PDB file of C-alpha atoms in Angstrom:
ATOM      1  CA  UNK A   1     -23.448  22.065-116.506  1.00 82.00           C
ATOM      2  CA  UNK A   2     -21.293  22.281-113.627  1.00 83.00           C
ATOM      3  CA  UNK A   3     -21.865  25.485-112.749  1.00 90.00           C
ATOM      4  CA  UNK A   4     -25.510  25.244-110.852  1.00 91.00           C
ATOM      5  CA  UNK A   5     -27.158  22.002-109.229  1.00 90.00           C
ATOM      6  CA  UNK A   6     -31.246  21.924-109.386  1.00 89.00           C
ATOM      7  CA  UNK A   7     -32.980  18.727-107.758  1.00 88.00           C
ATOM      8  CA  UNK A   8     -35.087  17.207-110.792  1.00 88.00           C
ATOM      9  CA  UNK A   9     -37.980  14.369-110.487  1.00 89.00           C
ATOM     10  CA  UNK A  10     -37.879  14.224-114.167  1.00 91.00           C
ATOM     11  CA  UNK A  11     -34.141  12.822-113.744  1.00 90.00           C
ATOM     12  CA  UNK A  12     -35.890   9.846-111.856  1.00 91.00           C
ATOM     13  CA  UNK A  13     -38.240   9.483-114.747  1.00 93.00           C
ATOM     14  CA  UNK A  14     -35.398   9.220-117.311  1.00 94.00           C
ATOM     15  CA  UNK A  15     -33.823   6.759-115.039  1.00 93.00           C
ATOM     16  CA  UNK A  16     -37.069   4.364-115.287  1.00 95.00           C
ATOM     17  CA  UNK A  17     -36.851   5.066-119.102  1.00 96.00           C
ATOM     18  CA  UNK A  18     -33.309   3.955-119.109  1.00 97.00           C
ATOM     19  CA  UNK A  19     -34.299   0.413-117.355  1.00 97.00           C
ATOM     20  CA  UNK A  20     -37.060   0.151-120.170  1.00 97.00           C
ATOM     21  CA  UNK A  21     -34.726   0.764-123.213  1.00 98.00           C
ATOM     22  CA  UNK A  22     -32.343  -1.651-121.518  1.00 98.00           C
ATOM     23  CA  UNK A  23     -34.166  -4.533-120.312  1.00 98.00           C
ATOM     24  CA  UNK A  24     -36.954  -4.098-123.022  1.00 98.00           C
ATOM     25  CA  UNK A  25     -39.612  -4.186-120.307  1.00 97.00           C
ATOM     26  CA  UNK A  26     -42.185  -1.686-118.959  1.00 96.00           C
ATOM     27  CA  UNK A  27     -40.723  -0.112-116.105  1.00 96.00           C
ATOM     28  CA  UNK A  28     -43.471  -1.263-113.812  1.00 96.00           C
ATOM     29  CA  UNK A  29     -43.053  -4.746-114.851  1.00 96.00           C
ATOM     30  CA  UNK A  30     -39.183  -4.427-115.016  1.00 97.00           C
ATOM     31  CA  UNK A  31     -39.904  -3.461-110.541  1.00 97.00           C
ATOM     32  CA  UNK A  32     -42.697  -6.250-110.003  1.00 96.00           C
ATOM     33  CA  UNK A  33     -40.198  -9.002-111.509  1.00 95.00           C
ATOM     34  CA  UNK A  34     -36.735  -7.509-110.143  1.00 95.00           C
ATOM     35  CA  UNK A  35     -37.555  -5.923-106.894  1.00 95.00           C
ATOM     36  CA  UNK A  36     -40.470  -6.079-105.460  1.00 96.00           C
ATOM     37  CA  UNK A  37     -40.690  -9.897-105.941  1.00 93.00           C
ATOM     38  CA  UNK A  38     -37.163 -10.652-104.743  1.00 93.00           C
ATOM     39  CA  UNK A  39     -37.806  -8.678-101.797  1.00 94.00           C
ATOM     40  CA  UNK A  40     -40.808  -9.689-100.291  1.00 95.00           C
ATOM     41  CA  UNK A  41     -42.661  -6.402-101.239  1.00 96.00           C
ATOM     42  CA  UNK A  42     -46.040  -8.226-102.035  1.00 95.00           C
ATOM     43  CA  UNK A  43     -48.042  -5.066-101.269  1.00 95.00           C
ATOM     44  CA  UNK A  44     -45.993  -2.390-103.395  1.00 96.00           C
ATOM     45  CA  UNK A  45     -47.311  -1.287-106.803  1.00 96.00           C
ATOM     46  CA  UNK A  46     -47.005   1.369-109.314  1.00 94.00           C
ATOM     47  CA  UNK A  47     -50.865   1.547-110.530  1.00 93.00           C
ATOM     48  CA  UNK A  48     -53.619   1.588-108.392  1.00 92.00           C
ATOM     49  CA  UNK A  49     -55.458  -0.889-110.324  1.00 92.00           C
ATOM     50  CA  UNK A  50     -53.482  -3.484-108.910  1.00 94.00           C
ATOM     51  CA  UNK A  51     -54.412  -3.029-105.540  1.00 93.00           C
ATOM     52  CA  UNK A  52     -57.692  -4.052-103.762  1.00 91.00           C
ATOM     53  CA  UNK A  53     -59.021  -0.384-103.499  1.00 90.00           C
ATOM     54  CA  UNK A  54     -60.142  -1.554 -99.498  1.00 90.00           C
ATOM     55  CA  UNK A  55     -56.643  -1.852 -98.756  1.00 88.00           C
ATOM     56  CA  UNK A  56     -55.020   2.043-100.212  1.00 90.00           C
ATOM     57  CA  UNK A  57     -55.482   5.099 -98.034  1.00 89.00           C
ATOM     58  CA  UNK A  58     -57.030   8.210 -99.383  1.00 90.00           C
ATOM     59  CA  UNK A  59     -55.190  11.157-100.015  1.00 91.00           C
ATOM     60  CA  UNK A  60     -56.447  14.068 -97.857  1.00 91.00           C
ATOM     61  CA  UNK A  61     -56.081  17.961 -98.026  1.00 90.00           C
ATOM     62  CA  UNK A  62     -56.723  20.005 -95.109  1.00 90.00           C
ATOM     63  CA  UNK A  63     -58.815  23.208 -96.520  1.00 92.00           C
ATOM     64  CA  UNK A  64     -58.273  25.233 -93.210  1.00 94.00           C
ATOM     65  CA  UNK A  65     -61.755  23.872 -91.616  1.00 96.00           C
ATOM     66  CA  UNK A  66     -61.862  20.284 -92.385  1.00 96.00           C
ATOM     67  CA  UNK A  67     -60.361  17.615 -94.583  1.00 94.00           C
ATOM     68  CA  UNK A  68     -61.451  17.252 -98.395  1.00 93.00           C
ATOM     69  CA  UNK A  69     -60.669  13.780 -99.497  1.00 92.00           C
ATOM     70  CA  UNK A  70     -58.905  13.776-102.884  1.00 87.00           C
ATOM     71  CA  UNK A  71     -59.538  10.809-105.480  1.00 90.00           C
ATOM     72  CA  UNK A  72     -56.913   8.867-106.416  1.00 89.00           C
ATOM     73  CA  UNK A  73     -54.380   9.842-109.299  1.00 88.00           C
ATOM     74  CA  UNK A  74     -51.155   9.217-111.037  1.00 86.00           C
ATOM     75  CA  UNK A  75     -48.718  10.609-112.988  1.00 85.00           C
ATOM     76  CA  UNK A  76     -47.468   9.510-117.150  1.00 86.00           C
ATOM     77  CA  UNK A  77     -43.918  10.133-115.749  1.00 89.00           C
ATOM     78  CA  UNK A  78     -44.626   7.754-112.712  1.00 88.00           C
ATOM     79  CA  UNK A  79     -41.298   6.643-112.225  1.00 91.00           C
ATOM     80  CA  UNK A  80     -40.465   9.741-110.060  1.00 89.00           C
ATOM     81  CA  UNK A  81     -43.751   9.231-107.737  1.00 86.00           C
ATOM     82  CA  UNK A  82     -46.961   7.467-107.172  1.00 87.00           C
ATOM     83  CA  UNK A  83     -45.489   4.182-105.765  1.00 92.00           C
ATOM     84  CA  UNK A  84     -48.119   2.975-103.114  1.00 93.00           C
ATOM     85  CA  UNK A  85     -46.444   0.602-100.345  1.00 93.00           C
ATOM     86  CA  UNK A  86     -46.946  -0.213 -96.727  1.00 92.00           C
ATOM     87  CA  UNK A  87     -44.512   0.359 -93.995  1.00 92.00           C
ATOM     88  CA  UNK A  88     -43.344  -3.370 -94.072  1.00 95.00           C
ATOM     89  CA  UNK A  89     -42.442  -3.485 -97.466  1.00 96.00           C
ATOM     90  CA  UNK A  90     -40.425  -0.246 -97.125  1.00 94.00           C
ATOM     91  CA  UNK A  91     -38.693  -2.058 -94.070  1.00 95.00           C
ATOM     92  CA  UNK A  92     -37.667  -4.492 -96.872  1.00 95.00           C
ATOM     93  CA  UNK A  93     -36.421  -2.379 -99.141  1.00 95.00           C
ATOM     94  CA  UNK A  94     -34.702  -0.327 -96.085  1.00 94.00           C
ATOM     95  CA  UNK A  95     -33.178  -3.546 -95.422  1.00 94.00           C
ATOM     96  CA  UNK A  96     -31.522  -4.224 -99.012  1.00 95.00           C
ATOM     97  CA  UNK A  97     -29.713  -0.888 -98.399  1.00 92.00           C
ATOM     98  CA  UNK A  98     -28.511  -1.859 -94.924  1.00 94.00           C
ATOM     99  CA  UNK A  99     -27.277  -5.168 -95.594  1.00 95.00           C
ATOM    100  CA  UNK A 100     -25.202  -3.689 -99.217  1.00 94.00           C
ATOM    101  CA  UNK A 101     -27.604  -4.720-101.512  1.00 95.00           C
ATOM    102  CA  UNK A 102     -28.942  -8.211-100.214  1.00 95.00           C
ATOM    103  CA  UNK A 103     -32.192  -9.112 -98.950  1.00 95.00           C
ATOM    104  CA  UNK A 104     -32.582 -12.395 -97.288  1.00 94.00           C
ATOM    105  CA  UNK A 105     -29.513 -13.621 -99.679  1.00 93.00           C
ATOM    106  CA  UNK A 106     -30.612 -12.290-102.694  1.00 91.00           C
ATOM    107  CA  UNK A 107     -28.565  -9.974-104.334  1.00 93.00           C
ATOM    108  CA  UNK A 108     -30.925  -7.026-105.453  1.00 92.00           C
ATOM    109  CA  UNK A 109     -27.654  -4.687-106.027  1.00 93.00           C
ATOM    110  CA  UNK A 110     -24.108  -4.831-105.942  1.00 96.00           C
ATOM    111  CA  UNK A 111     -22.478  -3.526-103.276  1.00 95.00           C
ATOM    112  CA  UNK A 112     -20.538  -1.332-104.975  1.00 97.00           C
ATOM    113  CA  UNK A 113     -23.562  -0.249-106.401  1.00 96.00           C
ATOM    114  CA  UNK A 114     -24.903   0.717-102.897  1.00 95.00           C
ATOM    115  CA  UNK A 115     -21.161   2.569-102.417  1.00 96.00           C
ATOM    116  CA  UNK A 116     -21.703   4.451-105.567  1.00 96.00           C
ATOM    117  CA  UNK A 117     -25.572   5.453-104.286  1.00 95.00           C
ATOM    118  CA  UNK A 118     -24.399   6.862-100.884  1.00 96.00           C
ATOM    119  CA  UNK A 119     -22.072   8.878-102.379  1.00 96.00           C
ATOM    120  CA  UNK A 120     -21.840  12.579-103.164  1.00 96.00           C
ATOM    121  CA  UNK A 121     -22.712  12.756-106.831  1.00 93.00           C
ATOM    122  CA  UNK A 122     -21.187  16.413-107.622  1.00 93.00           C
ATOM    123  CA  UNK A 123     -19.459  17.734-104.074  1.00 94.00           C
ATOM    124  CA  UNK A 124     -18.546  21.013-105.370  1.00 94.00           C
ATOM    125  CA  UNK A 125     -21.917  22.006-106.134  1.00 95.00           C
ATOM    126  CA  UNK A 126     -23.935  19.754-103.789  1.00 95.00           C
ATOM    127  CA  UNK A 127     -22.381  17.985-101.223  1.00 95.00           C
ATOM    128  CA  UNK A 128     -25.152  16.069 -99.926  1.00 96.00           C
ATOM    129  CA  UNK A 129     -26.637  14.538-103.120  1.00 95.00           C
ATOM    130  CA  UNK A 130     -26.065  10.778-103.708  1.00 95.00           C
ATOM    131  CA  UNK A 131     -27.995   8.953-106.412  1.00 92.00           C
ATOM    132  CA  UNK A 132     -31.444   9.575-105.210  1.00 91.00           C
ATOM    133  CA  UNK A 133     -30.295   9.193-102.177  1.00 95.00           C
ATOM    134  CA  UNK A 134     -29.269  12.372 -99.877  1.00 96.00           C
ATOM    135  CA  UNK A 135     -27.925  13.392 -96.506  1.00 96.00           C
ATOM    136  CA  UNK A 136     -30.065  15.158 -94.447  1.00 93.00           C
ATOM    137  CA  UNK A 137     -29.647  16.432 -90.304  1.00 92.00           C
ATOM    138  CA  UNK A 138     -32.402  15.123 -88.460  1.00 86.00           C
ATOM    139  CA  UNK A 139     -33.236  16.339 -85.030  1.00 85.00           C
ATOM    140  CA  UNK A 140     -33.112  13.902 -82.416  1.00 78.00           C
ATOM    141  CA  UNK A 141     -34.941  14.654 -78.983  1.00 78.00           C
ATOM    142  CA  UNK A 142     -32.503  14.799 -76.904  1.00 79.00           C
ATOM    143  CA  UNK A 143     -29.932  13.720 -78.603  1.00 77.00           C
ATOM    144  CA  UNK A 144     -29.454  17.037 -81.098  1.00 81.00           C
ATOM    145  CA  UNK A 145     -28.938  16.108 -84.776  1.00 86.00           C
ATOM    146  CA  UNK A 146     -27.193  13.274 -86.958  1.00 88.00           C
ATOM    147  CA  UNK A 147     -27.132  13.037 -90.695  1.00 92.00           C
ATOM    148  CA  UNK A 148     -28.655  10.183 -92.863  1.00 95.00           C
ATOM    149  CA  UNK A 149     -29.136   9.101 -96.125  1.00 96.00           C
ATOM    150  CA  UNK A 150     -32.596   9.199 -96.904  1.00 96.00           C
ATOM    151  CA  UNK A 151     -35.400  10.564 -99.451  1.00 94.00           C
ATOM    152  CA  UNK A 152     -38.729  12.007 -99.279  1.00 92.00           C
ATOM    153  CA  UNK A 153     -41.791  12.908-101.700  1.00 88.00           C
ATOM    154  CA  UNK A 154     -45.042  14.252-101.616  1.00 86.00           C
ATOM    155  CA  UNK A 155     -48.040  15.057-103.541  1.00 86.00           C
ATOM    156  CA  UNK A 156     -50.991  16.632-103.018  1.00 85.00           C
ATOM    157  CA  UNK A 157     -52.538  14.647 -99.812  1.00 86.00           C
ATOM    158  CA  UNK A 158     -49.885  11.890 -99.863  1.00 85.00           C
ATOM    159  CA  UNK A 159     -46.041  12.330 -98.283  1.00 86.00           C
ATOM    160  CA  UNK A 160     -43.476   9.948 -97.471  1.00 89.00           C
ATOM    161  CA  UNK A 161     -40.004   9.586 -95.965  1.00 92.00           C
ATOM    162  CA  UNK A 162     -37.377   7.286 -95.565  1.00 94.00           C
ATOM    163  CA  UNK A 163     -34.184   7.790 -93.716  1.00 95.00           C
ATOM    164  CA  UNK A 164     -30.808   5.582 -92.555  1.00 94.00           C
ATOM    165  CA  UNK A 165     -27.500   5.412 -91.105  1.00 92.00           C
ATOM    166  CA  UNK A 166     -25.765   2.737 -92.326  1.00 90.00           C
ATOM    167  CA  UNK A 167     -23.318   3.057 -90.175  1.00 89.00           C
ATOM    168  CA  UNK A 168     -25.946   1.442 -87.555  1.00 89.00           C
ATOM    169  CA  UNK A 169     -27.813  -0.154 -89.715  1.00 90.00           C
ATOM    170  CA  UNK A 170     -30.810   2.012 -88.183  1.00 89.00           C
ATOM    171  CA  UNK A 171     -33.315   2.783 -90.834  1.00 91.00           C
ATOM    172  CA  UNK A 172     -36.935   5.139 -90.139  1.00 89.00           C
TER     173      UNK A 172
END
């Protein structure tokens, strides 16, 4: 300990253990009730049982001659993956970080909370790690680069990223 930095997914799973031994809920539940009902995020799950299967794109893998489609699958630690959304309810949540927390006057964080997020964690050993959140340069056309706070994931035939500047409350 403080010596070496390694990014860990299973942090984010004892994170989602933490909100169960604290508010005595399943983690999944604890989200439905305290985040993805307060902001608006009526089509974001954790199972994929709770989703009209019509509505959830496949997961694909490109073999080198054609796609294979992939069945759908989750993970025991899902806390650190398998979250199915659509781009409007990540707008939402997007949003809640922009405005410090809020959504539509709804308090989903503190503030300060937000502060503590989008900010380095452990400088000396890795400057651009938040609290899931990190910095990142991305490459503008014609612009060069800028750094945001952002986060991205993927599994086989699925990927995702989320990136913003809160300084312009510009979010991709």
């Amino acid at each position: 300990p403080g010596t070496a930095y390694e990014y860990s997914n299973m942090g984010t799973a004892l994170a989602g253990y933490v909100v169960e031994a604290v508010s005595g809920m399943d983690f999944s539940d604890y989200c439905e009730a305290n985040i993805f009902g307060t902001i608006c995020m009526d089509n974001t799950h954790w199972y994929y049982s709770d989703f009209d299967s019509a509505n959830v794109a496949r997961p694909y893998e490109w073999t080198g001659s054609e796609y294979q489609a992939y069945a759908q699958y989750g993970f025991a630690d899902y806390p650190n993956g398998q979250l199915r959304s659509n781009v409007l309810d990540l707008a939402n949540f997007l949003l809640a970080y922009l405005q410090d927390g809020s959504f539509q006057g709804q308090e989903l964080l503190s503030s300060s909370s937000v502060s503590e997020m989008l900010t380095p964690q452990i400088p000396s050993l890795e400057p651009t790690q938040g609290l899931n959140w990190y910095t990142e340069e991305i490459f503008l056309t014609g612009s060069g680069t800028t750094t945001l706070w952002g986060h991205n994931g993927g599994e086989s035939g699925a990927s995702t990223d989320i990136y913003f500047d809160p300084t312009t409350d510009i979010g991709i």
